[in-house]
Amino acid sequence: MKAKARAHANIALIKYWGKADEALIIPNNSSLSLTLDAFYTDTHVHFDEHLAEDEFILDGKSDPKTLVKISKFADLFRAIKGINTRVRVKSVNHVPTAAGLASSASGFAALGVAINAALDLNMDAEVLSTYIRQGSGSATRSVYGGLVEWQKGSNTTDSKAVFIDDATFDLGMVIVVIDKDEKTISSRVGMQHTIETSPYYTLWAKDSARDLEAMKEAISNKDIDHIGSIAEHNALKMHATMMSANPAIIYMQPDSLKAIQMVQAMRNEGLTAFIAMDAGPNVKIVCKLSESDQIVSRLKTTFKDEQIIVSGPGPDAYVLEE
Ligand code: 2P0
């Protein structure tokens, strides 16, 4: 009962912000993301009769805080298999340089794919995504490569990932690492606080449904400018909604705004460049891969080489040979 798997991180172009069901992680709005080639997690699992407790080692160090979530997650699969065997989980996050972009999305997706293989559960990617979702919402989308929708659904079996497009039409992303430290307010806490206190929250959920439809149309047209402009508008609306919570949640830092202004300047010069920020200060730039060199050379006038990472679309999550 051993297996190893790899899953790539994803960045949402239509963001997930808020849960309809906190226990089952069913979101209030559907989301859509690009799986990235540049960031991934490798996870080895071993369900071992000799273990008294579950164990979790991340990048060579034991991580008791995440272990609680991992044990709960493993319980979902143990219940299906009808076993109580404890598991040893070893994960390695692969992120270029000290980016601090280690992701719960690639982490739970790799873990789900590895457990599915180790326990011979034979779930297909769509069904598996409904379990991975219960580890971390954004992980749902990392089961597939390219562009992926997380359909919000209304129950635990229909809130799932759906593959949209392999994104091999020059779509890319440049990531500007502003701060690699762990954020002070986790997404889980931040989204709940936004729901409870922002007068704009219901508008966010309603508007993002419209954005999603426009995004799917732009993807079917392979129109990167349109994809970027919808993504930027959606990301900034999410940040505006967070800022309208009480007390406000502000993830942006002065250097985030500096990067945003540089992106606007690049656009005025005719480059395809749009921002997509998550629950943190780092700035992601939706772009054409063929223009990424020009974008990087402009960013290098202000940011250090190691703060800038380029990525194309990544693949599906998959089982690795041991
Ligand atoms: C996203 N984020 O769509 C959005 C945009 C952050 C901002 O998904 O509570 O770590 O585990 O479901 O998946 C981050 O939320 O939260 C996230 P949980 P998760 O990528």
mmCIF file of C-alpha atoms and ligand atoms in Angstrom:
data_model
loop_
_atom_site.group_PDB
_atom_site.id
_atom_site.type_symbol
_atom_site.label_atom_id
_atom_site.label_comp_id
_atom_site.label_asym_id
_atom_site.label_seq_id
_atom_site.Cartn_x
_atom_site.Cartn_y
_atom_site.Cartn_z
ATOM 1 C CA MET A 1 0.000 0.000 0.000
ATOM 2 C CA LYS A 2 2.569 2.532 -1.241
ATOM 3 C CA ALA A 3 2.573 5.048 -4.099
ATOM 4 C CA LYS A 4 4.113 8.323 -5.204
ATOM 5 C CA ALA A 5 2.449 11.126 -7.189
ATOM 6 C CA ARG A 6 3.130 14.574 -8.609
ATOM 7 C CA ALA A 7 0.665 17.460 -8.871
ATOM 8 C CA HIS A 8 1.253 20.960 -10.159
ATOM 9 C CA ALA A 9 0.052 24.149 -8.476
ATOM 10 C CA ASN A 10 -2.601 26.313 -10.114
ATOM 11 C CA ILE A 11 -3.402 30.017 -10.177
ATOM 12 C CA ALA A 12 -7.044 31.026 -10.503
ATOM 13 C CA LEU A 13 -8.125 33.324 -13.327
ATOM 14 C CA ILE A 14 -11.611 33.340 -11.808
ATOM 15 C CA LYS A 15 -11.076 33.224 -8.064
ATOM 16 C CA TYR A 16 -12.634 31.041 -5.374
ATOM 17 C CA TRP A 17 -13.467 33.168 -2.335
ATOM 18 C CA GLY A 18 -16.039 31.868 0.120
ATOM 19 C CA LYS A 19 -17.682 28.600 1.080
ATOM 20 C CA ALA A 20 -21.332 27.588 0.964
ATOM 21 C CA ASP A 21 -20.464 24.556 3.116
ATOM 22 C CA GLU A 22 -17.403 24.891 5.353
ATOM 23 C CA ALA A 23 -17.174 21.240 6.390
ATOM 24 C CA LEU A 24 -17.445 19.791 2.878
ATOM 25 C CA ILE A 25 -15.628 22.722 1.210
ATOM 26 C CA ILE A 26 -18.355 23.514 -1.291
ATOM 27 C CA PRO A 27 -17.732 27.012 -2.666
ATOM 28 C CA ASN A 28 -20.151 29.876 -3.182
ATOM 29 C CA ASN A 29 -18.869 30.473 -6.693
ATOM 30 C CA SER A 30 -17.329 28.341 -9.427
ATOM 31 C CA SER A 31 -13.709 29.159 -10.294
ATOM 32 C CA LEU A 32 -11.270 28.539 -13.137
ATOM 33 C CA SER A 33 -7.492 28.250 -13.085
ATOM 34 C CA LEU A 34 -4.317 27.665 -15.022
ATOM 35 C CA THR A 35 -2.193 24.753 -13.821
ATOM 36 C CA LEU A 36 1.452 25.843 -13.793
ATOM 37 C CA ASP A 37 4.407 23.902 -15.069
ATOM 38 C CA ALA A 38 6.884 25.698 -12.778
ATOM 39 C CA PHE A 39 5.527 24.609 -9.369
ATOM 40 C CA TYR A 40 4.728 21.104 -8.191
ATOM 41 C CA THR A 41 4.642 18.798 -5.203
ATOM 42 C CA ASP A 42 5.849 15.184 -5.084
ATOM 43 C CA THR A 43 4.214 13.067 -2.417
ATOM 44 C CA HIS A 44 4.956 9.523 -1.288
ATOM 45 C CA VAL A 45 2.444 7.648 0.852
ATOM 46 C CA HIS A 46 2.853 4.368 2.699
ATOM 47 C CA PHE A 47 -0.068 2.849 4.597
ATOM 48 C CA ASP A 48 1.904 0.772 7.094
ATOM 49 C CA GLU A 49 0.431 -1.689 9.621
ATOM 50 C CA HIS A 50 3.391 -0.994 11.935
ATOM 51 C CA LEU A 51 2.536 2.695 12.385
ATOM 52 C CA ALA A 52 0.699 3.749 15.548
ATOM 53 C CA GLU A 53 -0.022 7.278 14.256
ATOM 54 C CA ASP A 54 -0.111 9.071 10.916
ATOM 55 C CA GLU A 55 3.107 10.906 10.040
ATOM 56 C CA PHE A 56 3.773 13.864 7.763
ATOM 57 C CA ILE A 57 7.198 15.021 6.600
ATOM 58 C CA LEU A 58 7.335 18.141 4.414
ATOM 59 C CA ASP A 59 10.651 18.997 2.762
ATOM 60 C CA GLY A 60 12.459 16.739 5.231
ATOM 61 C CA LYS A 61 10.839 18.186 8.378
ATOM 62 C CA SER A 62 7.886 16.939 10.390
ATOM 63 C CA ASP A 63 4.872 19.256 10.143
ATOM 64 C CA PRO A 64 2.431 18.563 13.006
ATOM 65 C CA LYS A 65 0.122 21.473 12.108
ATOM 66 C CA THR A 66 -0.682 20.163 8.637
ATOM 67 C CA LEU A 67 -0.752 16.562 9.914
ATOM 68 C CA VAL A 68 -4.170 17.168 11.514
ATOM 69 C CA LYS A 69 -5.655 18.090 8.102
ATOM 70 C CA ILE A 70 -3.844 15.225 6.393
ATOM 71 C CA SER A 71 -5.156 12.632 8.857
ATOM 72 C CA LYS A 72 -8.718 13.855 8.324
ATOM 73 C CA PHE A 73 -8.156 13.751 4.578
ATOM 74 C CA ALA A 74 -6.705 10.202 4.703
ATOM 75 C CA ASP A 75 -9.746 9.139 6.777
ATOM 76 C CA LEU A 76 -12.004 9.826 3.755
ATOM 77 C CA PHE A 77 -10.105 7.224 1.749
ATOM 78 C CA ARG A 78 -9.637 4.793 4.661
ATOM 79 C CA ALA A 79 -13.431 4.804 5.072
ATOM 80 C CA ILE A 80 -13.947 3.834 1.416
ATOM 81 C CA LYS A 81 -11.383 1.045 1.687
ATOM 82 C CA GLY A 82 -12.702 -0.085 5.095
ATOM 83 C CA ILE A 83 -9.277 0.078 6.767
ATOM 84 C CA ASN A 84 -7.805 1.862 9.737
ATOM 85 C CA THR A 85 -4.141 1.551 8.755
ATOM 86 C CA ARG A 86 -2.027 4.623 9.539
ATOM 87 C CA VAL A 87 -0.099 6.372 6.797
ATOM 88 C CA ARG A 88 3.348 7.929 6.466
ATOM 89 C CA VAL A 89 3.258 10.897 4.049
ATOM 90 C CA LYS A 90 6.444 12.447 2.685
ATOM 91 C CA SER A 91 6.108 15.544 0.487
ATOM 92 C CA VAL A 92 8.616 17.683 -1.327
ATOM 93 C CA ASN A 93 7.588 21.043 -2.753
ATOM 94 C CA HIS A 94 9.406 21.993 -5.940
ATOM 95 C CA VAL A 95 9.460 25.730 -6.365
ATOM 96 C CA PRO A 96 12.176 27.561 -8.254
ATOM 97 C CA THR A 97 14.361 29.662 -5.924
ATOM 98 C CA ALA A 98 13.073 30.611 -2.481
ATOM 99 C CA ALA A 99 9.722 31.647 -3.859
ATOM 100 C CA GLY A 100 7.577 30.886 -0.853
ATOM 101 C CA LEU A 101 4.786 29.817 -3.160
ATOM 102 C CA ALA A 102 4.395 26.360 -1.671
ATOM 103 C CA SER A 103 0.843 25.525 -2.292
ATOM 104 C CA SER A 104 -1.896 23.565 -0.555
ATOM 105 C CA ALA A 105 -3.346 23.044 -4.057
ATOM 106 C CA SER A 106 -0.481 20.944 -5.400
ATOM 107 C CA GLY A 107 -0.022 19.377 -1.956
ATOM 108 C CA PHE A 108 -3.512 17.940 -1.518
ATOM 109 C CA ALA A 109 -3.819 17.020 -5.201
ATOM 110 C CA ALA A 110 -0.556 15.011 -5.081
ATOM 111 C CA LEU A 111 -1.660 13.394 -1.813
ATOM 112 C CA GLY A 112 -5.066 12.411 -3.231
ATOM 113 C CA VAL A 113 -3.564 10.920 -6.396
ATOM 114 C CA ALA A 114 -0.961 8.988 -4.361
ATOM 115 C CA ILE A 115 -3.567 7.600 -1.928
ATOM 116 C CA ASN A 116 -5.895 6.619 -4.803
ATOM 117 C CA ALA A 117 -3.023 4.582 -6.288
ATOM 118 C CA ALA A 118 -1.729 3.165 -2.991
ATOM 119 C CA LEU A 119 -5.168 1.872 -1.976
ATOM 120 C CA ASP A 120 -6.129 0.717 -5.513
ATOM 121 C CA LEU A 121 -9.299 2.796 -5.420
ATOM 122 C CA ASN A 122 -9.308 3.375 -9.196
ATOM 123 C CA MET A 123 -11.174 6.687 -9.028
ATOM 124 C CA ASP A 124 -11.086 8.704 -12.216
ATOM 125 C CA ALA A 125 -9.786 12.298 -12.030
ATOM 126 C CA GLU A 126 -13.243 13.883 -11.799
ATOM 127 C CA VAL A 127 -14.406 11.679 -8.909
ATOM 128 C CA LEU A 128 -11.012 11.978 -7.218
ATOM 129 C CA SER A 129 -11.315 15.775 -7.418
ATOM 130 C CA THR A 130 -14.427 15.633 -5.210
ATOM 131 C CA TYR A 131 -12.305 14.028 -2.465
ATOM 132 C CA ILE A 132 -9.262 16.239 -3.038
ATOM 133 C CA ARG A 133 -11.602 19.231 -2.677
ATOM 134 C CA GLN A 134 -12.187 18.227 0.945
ATOM 135 C CA GLY A 135 -8.463 18.647 1.672
ATOM 136 C CA SER A 136 -8.288 22.155 0.251
ATOM 137 C CA GLY A 137 -10.647 23.878 -2.170
ATOM 138 C CA SER A 138 -8.099 25.125 -4.680
ATOM 139 C CA ALA A 139 -6.552 21.615 -4.855
ATOM 140 C CA THR A 140 -9.684 20.434 -6.694
ATOM 141 C CA ARG A 141 -8.412 22.185 -9.835
ATOM 142 C CA SER A 142 -4.895 20.687 -9.689
ATOM 143 C CA VAL A 143 -6.060 17.212 -10.779
ATOM 144 C CA TYR A 144 -5.968 18.432 -14.383
ATOM 145 C CA GLY A 145 -3.403 20.316 -16.412
ATOM 146 C CA GLY A 146 -4.077 23.426 -18.481
ATOM 147 C CA LEU A 147 -7.252 25.383 -17.832
ATOM 148 C CA VAL A 148 -9.594 23.817 -15.302
ATOM 149 C CA GLU A 149 -12.985 24.766 -13.916
ATOM 150 C CA TRP A 150 -14.082 23.915 -10.391
ATOM 151 C CA GLN A 151 -17.838 23.673 -10.752
ATOM 152 C CA LYS A 152 -19.301 24.714 -7.442
ATOM 153 C CA GLY A 153 -22.120 22.167 -7.606
ATOM 154 C CA SER A 154 -24.494 21.807 -4.703
ATOM 155 C CA ASN A 155 -23.328 18.669 -2.930
ATOM 156 C CA THR A 156 -20.204 16.656 -2.292
ATOM 157 C CA THR A 157 -20.403 14.599 -5.490
ATOM 158 C CA ASP A 158 -21.074 17.378 -8.002
ATOM 159 C CA SER A 159 -18.649 20.025 -6.670
ATOM 160 C CA LYS A 160 -15.787 18.891 -8.917
ATOM 161 C CA ALA A 161 -13.038 19.700 -11.395
ATOM 162 C CA VAL A 162 -13.767 19.796 -15.128
ATOM 163 C CA PHE A 163 -11.027 20.013 -17.753
ATOM 164 C CA ILE A 164 -11.504 22.986 -20.093
ATOM 165 C CA ASP A 165 -8.452 23.363 -22.382
ATOM 166 C CA ASP A 166 -4.767 22.371 -22.471
ATOM 167 C CA ALA A 167 -3.881 26.096 -22.805
ATOM 168 C CA THR A 168 -1.185 25.480 -25.414
ATOM 169 C CA PHE A 169 -2.028 28.658 -27.313
ATOM 170 C CA ASP A 170 0.789 30.841 -25.926
ATOM 171 C CA LEU A 171 -0.901 31.471 -22.567
ATOM 172 C CA GLY A 172 1.621 31.973 -19.773
ATOM 173 C CA MET A 173 2.221 33.556 -16.417
ATOM 174 C CA VAL A 174 5.003 35.602 -14.863
ATOM 175 C CA ILE A 175 5.086 35.465 -11.081
ATOM 176 C CA VAL A 176 6.610 38.320 -9.098
ATOM 177 C CA VAL A 177 7.497 37.207 -5.584
ATOM 178 C CA ILE A 178 6.977 40.191 -3.308
ATOM 179 C CA ASP A 179 7.111 38.414 0.037
ATOM 180 C CA LYS A 180 7.810 34.742 0.670
ATOM 181 C CA ASP A 181 6.786 34.639 4.328
ATOM 182 C CA GLU A 182 3.613 32.874 5.390
ATOM 183 C CA LYS A 183 0.626 35.187 5.221
ATOM 184 C CA THR A 184 -0.852 36.499 8.434
ATOM 185 C CA ILE A 185 -4.470 35.678 7.558
ATOM 186 C CA SER A 186 -5.037 32.260 5.980
ATOM 187 C CA SER A 187 -7.426 32.000 3.014
ATOM 188 C CA ARG A 188 -9.714 29.803 5.073
ATOM 189 C CA VAL A 189 -10.097 32.426 7.805
ATOM 190 C CA GLY A 190 -10.047 35.373 5.379
ATOM 191 C CA MET A 191 -12.864 34.117 3.177
ATOM 192 C CA GLN A 192 -15.113 33.328 6.120
ATOM 193 C CA HIS A 193 -14.473 36.763 7.623
ATOM 194 C CA THR A 194 -15.307 38.360 4.262
ATOM 195 C CA ILE A 195 -18.621 36.504 4.053
ATOM 196 C CA GLU A 196 -19.526 37.526 7.594
ATOM 197 C CA THR A 197 -18.635 41.207 7.403
ATOM 198 C CA SER A 198 -18.419 42.531 3.826
ATOM 199 C CA PRO A 199 -21.548 44.276 2.519
ATOM 200 C CA TYR A 200 -20.235 43.566 -1.009
ATOM 201 C CA TYR A 201 -19.820 39.801 -0.666
ATOM 202 C CA THR A 202 -23.081 38.739 -2.343
ATOM 203 C CA LEU A 203 -22.239 40.971 -5.277
ATOM 204 C CA TRP A 204 -18.812 39.299 -5.569
ATOM 205 C CA ALA A 205 -20.328 35.819 -5.896
ATOM 206 C CA LYS A 206 -22.937 36.972 -8.400
ATOM 207 C CA ASP A 207 -20.471 38.911 -10.524
ATOM 208 C CA SER A 208 -17.910 36.110 -10.625
ATOM 209 C CA ALA A 209 -20.516 33.821 -12.213
ATOM 210 C CA ARG A 210 -20.754 36.352 -15.057
ATOM 211 C CA ASP A 211 -16.955 36.571 -15.264
ATOM 212 C CA LEU A 212 -16.729 32.786 -15.530
ATOM 213 C CA GLU A 213 -19.038 32.659 -18.553
ATOM 214 C CA ALA A 214 -17.085 35.449 -20.277
ATOM 215 C CA MET A 215 -13.806 33.659 -19.425
ATOM 216 C CA LYS A 216 -14.939 30.382 -20.993
ATOM 217 C CA GLU A 217 -15.922 32.257 -24.148
ATOM 218 C CA ALA A 218 -12.502 34.001 -24.249
ATOM 219 C CA ILE A 219 -10.762 30.623 -23.780
ATOM 220 C CA SER A 220 -12.715 29.036 -26.606
ATOM 221 C CA ASN A 221 -11.570 31.956 -28.791
ATOM 222 C CA LYS A 222 -7.958 31.548 -27.527
ATOM 223 C CA ASP A 223 -8.068 35.317 -26.936
ATOM 224 C CA ILE A 224 -5.299 35.969 -24.385
ATOM 225 C CA ASP A 225 -6.000 39.714 -24.104
ATOM 226 C CA HIS A 226 -9.604 38.991 -23.220
ATOM 227 C CA ILE A 227 -8.620 36.169 -20.826
ATOM 228 C CA GLY A 228 -6.194 38.543 -19.098
ATOM 229 C CA SER A 229 -8.580 41.451 -18.806
ATOM 230 C CA ILE A 230 -11.356 39.295 -17.298
ATOM 231 C CA ALA A 231 -8.847 37.719 -14.873
ATOM 232 C CA GLU A 232 -7.516 41.102 -13.745
ATOM 233 C CA HIS A 233 -10.976 42.524 -13.193
ATOM 234 C CA ASN A 234 -12.022 39.408 -11.273
ATOM 235 C CA ALA A 235 -8.891 39.400 -9.060
ATOM 236 C CA LEU A 236 -9.232 43.075 -8.203
ATOM 237 C CA LYS A 237 -12.907 42.644 -7.384
ATOM 238 C CA MET A 238 -11.902 39.862 -4.973
ATOM 239 C CA HIS A 239 -9.362 42.185 -3.320
ATOM 240 C CA ALA A 240 -11.905 45.002 -3.174
ATOM 241 C CA THR A 241 -14.354 42.628 -1.463
ATOM 242 C CA MET A 242 -11.672 41.592 1.061
ATOM 243 C CA MET A 243 -10.887 45.233 1.733
ATOM 244 C CA SER A 244 -14.571 45.891 2.361
ATOM 245 C CA ALA A 245 -14.592 43.306 5.171
ATOM 246 C CA ASN A 246 -14.586 44.725 8.699
ATOM 247 C CA PRO A 247 -11.840 44.889 9.856
ATOM 248 C CA ALA A 248 -10.405 45.026 6.340
ATOM 249 C CA ILE A 249 -8.180 42.315 4.906
ATOM 250 C CA ILE A 250 -5.353 43.876 2.921
ATOM 251 C CA TYR A 251 -2.915 41.429 1.337
ATOM 252 C CA MET A 252 -1.235 43.968 -0.951
ATOM 253 C CA GLN A 253 2.099 45.484 0.008
ATOM 254 C CA PRO A 254 3.766 48.612 -1.399
ATOM 255 C CA ASP A 255 5.814 46.488 -3.832
ATOM 256 C CA SER A 256 2.630 44.737 -5.041
ATOM 257 C CA LEU A 257 1.316 48.127 -6.149
ATOM 258 C CA LYS A 258 4.661 48.886 -7.763
ATOM 259 C CA ALA A 259 4.357 45.688 -9.837
ATOM 260 C CA ILE A 260 0.721 46.479 -10.703
ATOM 261 C CA GLN A 261 1.715 49.915 -11.987
ATOM 262 C CA MET A 262 4.508 48.387 -14.055
ATOM 263 C CA VAL A 263 2.005 45.980 -15.630
ATOM 264 C CA GLN A 264 -0.281 48.883 -16.528
ATOM 265 C CA ALA A 265 2.679 50.689 -18.114
ATOM 266 C CA MET A 266 3.634 47.577 -20.118
ATOM 267 C CA ARG A 267 0.081 47.355 -21.388
ATOM 268 C CA ASN A 268 0.201 50.965 -22.518
ATOM 269 C CA GLU A 269 3.282 50.004 -24.529
ATOM 270 C CA GLY A 270 1.307 47.282 -26.312
ATOM 271 C CA LEU A 271 2.287 44.157 -24.340
ATOM 272 C CA THR A 272 -0.352 41.671 -23.246
ATOM 273 C CA ALA A 273 -0.029 41.786 -19.445
ATOM 274 C CA PHE A 274 -2.727 41.581 -16.780
ATOM 275 C CA ILE A 275 -2.494 41.023 -13.062
ATOM 276 C CA ALA A 276 -4.021 38.176 -11.022
ATOM 277 C CA MET A 277 -3.269 38.289 -7.305
ATOM 278 C CA ASP A 278 -4.290 35.749 -4.680
ATOM 279 C CA ALA A 279 -4.600 35.917 -0.915
ATOM 280 C CA GLY A 280 -1.125 37.363 -0.540
ATOM 281 C CA PRO A 281 1.137 40.135 -1.814
ATOM 282 C CA ASN A 282 2.693 38.250 -4.754
ATOM 283 C CA VAL A 283 1.690 39.457 -8.213
ATOM 284 C CA LYS A 284 0.930 37.038 -11.034
ATOM 285 C CA ILE A 285 0.947 38.413 -14.560
ATOM 286 C CA VAL A 286 -1.216 36.745 -17.206
ATOM 287 C CA CYS A 287 0.675 37.056 -20.499
ATOM 288 C CA LYS A 288 1.684 35.568 -23.812
ATOM 289 C CA LEU A 289 4.605 33.165 -23.301
ATOM 290 C CA SER A 290 6.153 34.599 -26.467
ATOM 291 C CA GLU A 291 6.287 38.029 -24.759
ATOM 292 C CA SER A 292 7.474 36.798 -21.353
ATOM 293 C CA ASP A 293 11.128 37.758 -22.042
ATOM 294 C CA GLN A 294 10.100 41.373 -22.631
ATOM 295 C CA ILE A 295 7.972 41.387 -19.473
ATOM 296 C CA VAL A 296 10.797 39.875 -17.417
ATOM 297 C CA SER A 297 13.363 42.403 -18.663
ATOM 298 C CA ARG A 298 11.074 45.291 -17.650
ATOM 299 C CA LEU A 299 10.447 43.742 -14.219
ATOM 300 C CA LYS A 300 14.199 43.318 -13.697
ATOM 301 C CA THR A 301 14.615 47.095 -13.651
ATOM 302 C CA THR A 302 12.836 47.037 -10.266
ATOM 303 C CA PHE A 303 12.853 43.466 -8.913
ATOM 304 C CA LYS A 304 15.665 40.958 -8.326
ATOM 305 C CA ASP A 305 16.153 38.028 -10.726
ATOM 306 C CA GLU A 306 15.124 35.498 -8.091
ATOM 307 C CA GLN A 307 11.818 37.316 -7.522
ATOM 308 C CA ILE A 308 10.677 36.645 -11.095
ATOM 309 C CA ILE A 309 9.463 33.244 -12.336
ATOM 310 C CA VAL A 310 7.960 32.404 -15.739
ATOM 311 C CA SER A 311 5.600 29.476 -16.200
ATOM 312 C CA GLY A 312 3.660 27.848 -18.986
ATOM 313 C CA PRO A 313 0.724 25.485 -18.528
ATOM 314 C CA GLY A 314 1.398 22.358 -16.482
ATOM 315 C CA PRO A 315 0.153 18.766 -16.890
ATOM 316 C CA ASP A 316 -2.439 16.608 -15.104
ATOM 317 C CA ALA A 317 -1.520 15.211 -11.692
ATOM 318 C CA TYR A 318 -0.008 11.744 -12.147
ATOM 319 C CA VAL A 319 1.421 8.697 -10.420
ATOM 320 C CA LEU A 320 5.240 8.514 -10.396
ATOM 321 C CA GLU A 321 7.280 5.345 -10.607
ATOM 322 C CA GLU A 322 8.841 4.696 -7.199
HETATM 323 C C1 2P0 B 1 -8.195 30.600 -5.577
HETATM 324 N N1 2P0 B 1 -7.592 31.167 -3.235
HETATM 325 O O1 2P0 B 1 -9.174 30.464 -6.334
HETATM 326 C C2 2P0 B 1 -8.367 31.528 -4.399
HETATM 327 C C3 2P0 B 1 -8.021 32.924 -4.714
HETATM 328 C C4 2P0 B 1 -6.927 32.298 -2.683
HETATM 329 C C5 2P0 B 1 -7.415 33.480 -3.448
HETATM 330 O O2 2P0 B 1 -8.254 29.073 -3.274
HETATM 331 O O3 2P0 B 1 -10.064 26.732 2.825
HETATM 332 O O4 2P0 B 1 -6.285 27.359 0.335
HETATM 333 O O5 2P0 B 1 -8.443 25.092 1.875
HETATM 334 O O6 2P0 B 1 -10.518 25.667 0.630
HETATM 335 O O7 2P0 B 1 -7.970 26.456 -1.310
HETATM 336 C C6 2P0 B 1 -7.062 29.655 -1.400
HETATM 337 O O8 2P0 B 1 -7.964 28.891 -0.692
HETATM 338 O O9 2P0 B 1 -8.722 27.363 0.923
HETATM 339 C C7 2P0 B 1 -7.678 29.950 -2.696
HETATM 340 P P1 2P0 B 1 -9.474 26.153 1.581
HETATM 341 P P2 2P0 B 1 -7.654 27.406 -0.230
HETATM 342 O O10 2P0 B 1 -7.105 30.047 -5.823
#
